[in-house]
Amino acid sequence: MTKKHIPAEGSRTLGLTFAGGGNRAFYQLGLMNRWGNRLWPQVAAIASCSAGACVAAFILSGRQQEASDFWLRRRAGVTKNFEFSKLLQGKRPTPHAPIYRDTLLCSFDHGGLEQIQQLPFPFWILTTSWTRLLPAFSAVLLGITAYSLEKKLKDEMIHPSFGRKLGFNPVAFDARSCTTPEQLADLILASSATPPFTPLGNFRGFRLLDGGIVDNAPAFLLDDNPAVTKNLVLLTRPYPAQVLGRQGKRLYLAPSRETPVERWDYTQPDKVFETVAMGETEADQHAPLLEAFLAS
């Protein structure tokens, strides 16, 4: 994507929400590969979380291909997603965090950060905070367990509630306010903080966890934006039909089946590209709903 696809002027009334989901978020990349030229000039604001924030940043930096090529090289040689032997040695048992961070830095290099700073709309990235009375380890265990349990109990759940009831709070930052590539990488990693795969987030002095603990599809971040009259919510896993489609001023679109790649699998890069291709193919299937939504 280049600057000419995101003009600073014109009628902007569309919100875009990029849900989290680890590698499954590359389904969104496939959708936007097909729809980007049509949608970006209409965007008034973005809401994002975790890997959805990563995908949106890759696109908006204008360095999507460079980041993809770098990730392939950087993850070369990874054959396991978790190594107990390293854990027993007191080492990081997973390869994800340094590869993730380095790939983000590649995306924000050579003008990528500047493209994001110059966006004519806010690019919100959701993180989760918790009470200081709760130790970090306990917060991680409680937050991730609560989200996983609610997801199992409610297969139709898009927007979780257990996290907030337990005292976890949403904290969102505009990516445009980041002044260095390292700072923006810190923000996206904080939004993706899911130990042991990625470490506890640290951004501007805040200890933070994955934004998905409070809402993995944070469309609510755009509810108070008067410019946003419609919000296109791009999900990363299948949901029951009754919670998808047009819901008020939101349109929820999801994969028709499980994506080829799993959330934290760095061992099979071909599955990532298959997931992108799946999004590109299903963009045609979703097109009638999208067209009706934009025309209404």
Coordinates of C-alpha atoms in Angstrom, one line a residue:
M1 CA 0.0 0.0 0.0
T2 CA 1.2 3.5 -0.8
K3 CA 0.2 7.0 0.3
K4 CA -1.9 7.5 -2.8
H5 CA -4.4 4.9 -1.4
I6 CA -5.1 6.9 1.7
P7 CA -5.8 10.5 0.6
A8 CA -6.1 13.0 3.4
E9 CA -9.3 14.5 2.1
G10 CA -12.7 13.2 1.1
S11 CA -15.7 11.6 2.7
R12 CA -14.6 9.3 5.5
T13 CA -17.4 7.5 7.5
L14 CA -16.2 3.9 7.7
G15 CA -14.6 2.3 10.7
L16 CA -12.4 -0.8 10.3
T17 CA -12.0 -3.2 13.2
F18 CA -9.2 -5.7 13.0
A19 CA -9.7 -8.5 15.5
G20 CA -6.8 -10.4 17.1
G21 CA -6.1 -14.1 16.7
G22 CA -2.4 -14.7 16.2
N23 CA -1.5 -16.0 12.8
R24 CA -5.2 -16.3 11.9
A25 CA -5.2 -12.5 11.5
F26 CA -3.5 -13.0 8.1
Y27 CA -7.0 -13.9 6.8
Q28 CA -7.7 -10.2 7.2
L29 CA -4.7 -9.4 5.1
G30 CA -6.2 -11.5 2.3
L31 CA -9.4 -9.6 2.5
M32 CA -7.7 -6.2 2.5
N33 CA -5.5 -7.3 -0.5
R34 CA -8.8 -7.5 -2.4
W35 CA -10.7 -4.6 -0.8
G36 CA -8.0 -2.1 0.1
N37 CA -8.2 0.3 -2.8
R38 CA -12.0 0.5 -2.3
L39 CA -12.1 0.8 1.5
W40 CA -9.0 2.9 2.6
P41 CA -10.3 6.2 1.1
Q42 CA -13.5 5.8 3.1
V43 CA -11.8 5.0 6.5
A44 CA -12.5 7.4 9.3
A45 CA -10.8 5.3 12.1
I46 CA -9.3 1.9 12.9
A47 CA -9.8 -0.2 16.0
S48 CA -7.4 -3.1 16.4
C49 CA -6.1 -5.7 18.8
S50 CA -3.1 -8.0 19.0
A51 CA -2.2 -9.6 15.7
G52 CA -5.0 -7.6 14.0
A53 CA -3.0 -4.5 14.9
C54 CA 0.1 -6.1 13.4
V55 CA -1.7 -6.8 10.1
A56 CA -3.1 -3.3 9.9
A57 CA 0.3 -1.8 10.6
F58 CA 2.0 -4.0 7.9
I59 CA -0.5 -2.7 5.4
L60 CA -0.5 1.0 6.4
S61 CA 3.3 1.1 6.6
G62 CA 3.5 0.5 2.9
R63 CA 6.1 -2.3 3.6
Q64 CA 3.9 -5.3 3.6
Q65 CA 6.0 -7.3 1.1
E66 CA 9.3 -6.3 2.7
A67 CA 8.0 -7.5 6.1
S68 CA 6.8 -10.7 4.6
D69 CA 10.1 -11.4 3.0
F70 CA 11.9 -10.5 6.2
W71 CA 9.7 -12.8 8.3
L72 CA 10.5 -15.7 6.1
R73 CA 14.2 -15.2 6.5
R74 CA 14.0 -14.4 10.2
R75 CA 12.1 -17.6 11.1
A76 CA 14.2 -19.9 9.0
G77 CA 15.3 -22.9 11.0
V78 CA 12.4 -22.7 13.5
T79 CA 11.1 -26.3 13.9
K80 CA 9.4 -26.1 17.3
N81 CA 7.0 -23.6 18.8
F82 CA 7.8 -24.6 22.4
E83 CA 10.9 -26.3 23.7
F84 CA 10.7 -27.7 27.3
S85 CA 14.4 -28.2 27.4
K86 CA 15.1 -24.5 27.0
L87 CA 12.5 -23.8 29.8
L88 CA 14.4 -26.2 32.1
Q89 CA 17.6 -24.3 31.3
G90 CA 16.0 -21.0 32.2
K91 CA 15.9 -19.8 28.6
R92 CA 13.0 -18.5 26.5
P93 CA 11.1 -21.6 25.4
T94 CA 9.4 -20.0 22.4
P95 CA 10.9 -18.3 19.3
H96 CA 8.0 -15.9 18.7
A97 CA 8.8 -12.7 20.5
P98 CA 12.1 -11.8 18.9
I99 CA 10.9 -12.8 15.5
Y100 CA 7.7 -10.8 15.9
R101 CA 9.5 -7.7 17.1
D102 CA 12.2 -7.8 14.4
T103 CA 9.6 -8.2 11.7
L104 CA 7.6 -5.2 13.1
L105 CA 10.8 -3.1 13.1
C106 CA 11.4 -4.1 9.5
S107 CA 7.9 -2.9 8.6
F108 CA 8.5 0.5 10.3
D109 CA 11.9 1.0 8.7
H110 CA 12.6 3.1 5.6
G111 CA 9.6 5.4 6.0
G112 CA 7.1 2.8 7.3
L113 CA 6.6 4.6 10.6
E114 CA 6.2 7.9 8.9
Q115 CA 3.4 6.6 6.8
I116 CA 1.6 5.5 9.9
Q117 CA 2.3 8.8 11.7
Q118 CA 0.8 10.7 8.7
L119 CA -2.5 8.8 8.5
P120 CA -5.5 11.1 8.2
F121 CA -7.4 9.0 10.7
P122 CA -6.8 7.5 14.2
F123 CA -5.3 4.0 14.4
W124 CA -6.3 2.7 17.8
I125 CA -4.5 -0.3 19.3
L126 CA -6.1 -2.0 22.4
T127 CA -4.2 -3.3 25.3
T128 CA -5.3 -4.5 28.8
S129 CA -4.4 -3.2 32.2
W130 CA -5.1 -4.7 35.6
T131 CA -5.1 -3.7 39.3
R132 CA -1.6 -3.2 40.8
L133 CA -2.7 -5.4 43.7
L134 CA -2.5 -8.4 41.5
P135 CA 1.0 -9.8 40.7
A136 CA 1.9 -10.0 37.1
F137 CA 2.0 -13.8 37.0
S138 CA -1.4 -14.0 38.6
A139 CA -2.8 -11.4 36.2
V140 CA -1.5 -13.3 33.2
L141 CA -2.9 -16.6 34.4
L142 CA -6.3 -15.1 35.4
G143 CA -6.8 -13.1 32.3
I144 CA -5.9 -15.8 29.8
T145 CA -7.9 -18.4 31.7
A146 CA -11.0 -16.2 31.9
Y147 CA -10.9 -15.5 28.1
S148 CA -10.3 -19.1 27.2
L149 CA -13.0 -20.3 29.5
E150 CA -15.6 -17.8 28.3
K151 CA -14.8 -18.8 24.7
K152 CA -15.4 -22.4 25.4
L153 CA -18.7 -21.7 27.2
K154 CA -20.0 -19.4 24.6
D155 CA -19.2 -20.4 21.1
E156 CA -21.2 -17.4 19.8
M157 CA -19.2 -14.9 21.9
I158 CA -17.5 -12.2 19.9
H159 CA -17.1 -9.6 22.6
P160 CA -16.0 -11.2 25.9
S161 CA -17.2 -9.9 29.3
F162 CA -15.4 -12.0 31.9
G163 CA -12.2 -10.0 31.8
R164 CA -13.8 -6.7 32.7
K165 CA -15.9 -8.3 35.5
L166 CA -12.6 -9.6 37.0
G167 CA -11.1 -6.1 37.0
F168 CA -9.2 -6.0 33.7
N169 CA -9.5 -2.7 31.9
P170 CA -9.2 -1.5 28.2
V171 CA -6.4 0.9 27.5
A172 CA -6.1 2.1 23.9
F173 CA -3.3 4.1 22.2
D174 CA -3.2 5.8 18.8
A175 CA -0.4 4.3 16.8
R176 CA 0.2 7.7 15.2
S177 CA 1.5 9.0 18.5
C178 CA 4.5 6.6 18.5
T179 CA 7.7 8.5 17.8
T180 CA 10.1 5.6 16.9
P181 CA 9.8 2.2 15.3
E182 CA 10.8 0.7 18.6
Q183 CA 7.9 2.4 20.4
L184 CA 5.3 1.3 17.9
A185 CA 6.7 -2.3 18.1
D186 CA 6.4 -2.1 21.9
L187 CA 2.8 -1.0 21.6
I188 CA 1.8 -3.9 19.2
L189 CA 3.7 -6.4 21.3
A190 CA 1.9 -5.1 24.4
S191 CA -1.4 -5.6 22.6
S192 CA -0.2 -9.1 21.8
A193 CA 1.2 -9.9 25.2
T194 CA 0.3 -13.6 25.8
P195 CA 3.0 -15.3 27.8
P196 CA 4.9 -17.5 27.2
F197 CA 4.7 -16.8 23.5
T198 CA 5.1 -13.1 23.9
P199 CA 6.3 -11.4 27.1
L200 CA 4.4 -9.1 29.4
G201 CA 3.8 -5.8 27.6
N202 CA 5.6 -2.6 28.6
F203 CA 4.6 0.6 26.9
R204 CA 5.2 4.1 28.3
G205 CA 5.7 2.7 31.8
F206 CA 2.5 0.7 31.8
R207 CA 2.5 -3.1 32.4
L208 CA 0.0 -4.5 29.8
L209 CA -1.5 -7.7 28.5
D210 CA -3.2 -8.7 25.2
G211 CA -6.1 -6.5 24.4
G212 CA -8.2 -9.6 23.7
I213 CA -8.6 -10.2 27.4
V214 CA -11.2 -7.3 27.4
D215 CA -12.3 -7.5 23.7
N216 CA -10.6 -9.4 20.9
A217 CA -12.6 -7.5 18.3
P218 CA -12.6 -4.0 19.8
A219 CA -15.3 -2.3 17.7
F220 CA -16.3 -0.4 20.8
L221 CA -13.3 1.9 20.4
L222 CA -15.1 3.6 17.5
D223 CA -18.5 4.0 19.1
D224 CA -17.9 7.5 20.2
N225 CA -16.3 8.7 17.0
P226 CA -18.9 10.9 15.3
A227 CA -17.3 10.4 11.9
V228 CA -17.9 6.7 12.0
T229 CA -21.4 5.8 10.8
K230 CA -20.5 2.2 9.8
N231 CA -18.0 -0.2 11.3
L232 CA -16.7 -3.2 9.3
V233 CA -15.5 -5.8 11.8
L234 CA -13.0 -8.4 10.4
L235 CA -12.9 -11.5 12.5
T236 CA -10.3 -14.3 12.4
R237 CA -12.2 -17.5 13.3
P238 CA -15.6 -19.0 12.4
Y239 CA -18.7 -18.0 14.4
P240 CA -22.3 -19.1 14.3
A241 CA -24.3 -17.4 11.5
Q242 CA -26.6 -15.6 13.9
V243 CA -23.9 -13.3 15.3
L244 CA -22.4 -12.5 11.9
G245 CA -23.6 -10.1 9.1
R246 CA -25.2 -6.8 9.8
Q247 CA -25.7 -6.0 13.5
G248 CA -26.8 -2.4 13.8
K249 CA -24.1 -0.1 12.4
R250 CA -21.6 -3.0 12.4
L251 CA -21.0 -5.6 9.7
Y252 CA -19.3 -8.7 11.1
L253 CA -17.3 -10.9 8.6
A254 CA -15.5 -14.1 9.6
P255 CA -13.7 -17.1 7.9
S256 CA -16.1 -19.8 6.7
R257 CA -13.9 -22.4 8.4
E258 CA -10.8 -22.7 10.5
T259 CA -7.8 -21.0 8.9
P260 CA -5.0 -23.2 7.6
V261 CA -2.5 -21.7 10.1
E262 CA -2.8 -22.0 13.9
R263 CA -2.5 -19.0 16.2
W264 CA 1.2 -19.4 17.2
D265 CA 2.7 -21.7 14.6
Y266 CA 5.9 -20.4 13.3
T267 CA 7.1 -23.7 11.9
Q268 CA 5.0 -23.8 8.7
P269 CA 5.2 -20.6 6.8
D270 CA 3.3 -22.1 3.9
K271 CA 0.2 -22.2 6.1
V272 CA 0.4 -18.4 6.7
F273 CA 0.4 -17.8 2.9
E274 CA -2.5 -20.3 2.6
T275 CA -4.4 -18.2 5.2
V276 CA -3.8 -15.0 3.2
A277 CA -5.0 -16.8 0.0
M278 CA -8.1 -18.0 1.9
G279 CA -8.9 -14.4 2.8
E280 CA -8.5 -13.3 -0.8
T281 CA -10.8 -16.1 -2.0
E282 CA -13.4 -15.4 0.6
A283 CA -13.4 -11.7 -0.2
D284 CA -15.5 -12.6 -3.2
Q285 CA -17.9 -14.6 -1.0
H286 CA -18.3 -11.7 1.4
A287 CA -18.6 -9.1 -1.4
P288 CA -22.4 -9.0 -1.6
L289 CA -22.7 -8.3 2.1
L290 CA -20.0 -5.7 2.0
E291 CA -21.5 -3.9 -1.0
A292 CA -25.0 -3.8 0.6
F293 CA -23.4 -2.5 3.8
L294 CA -21.5 0.3 2.1
A295 CA -24.5 1.3 0.0
S296 CA -26.9 1.5 3.0

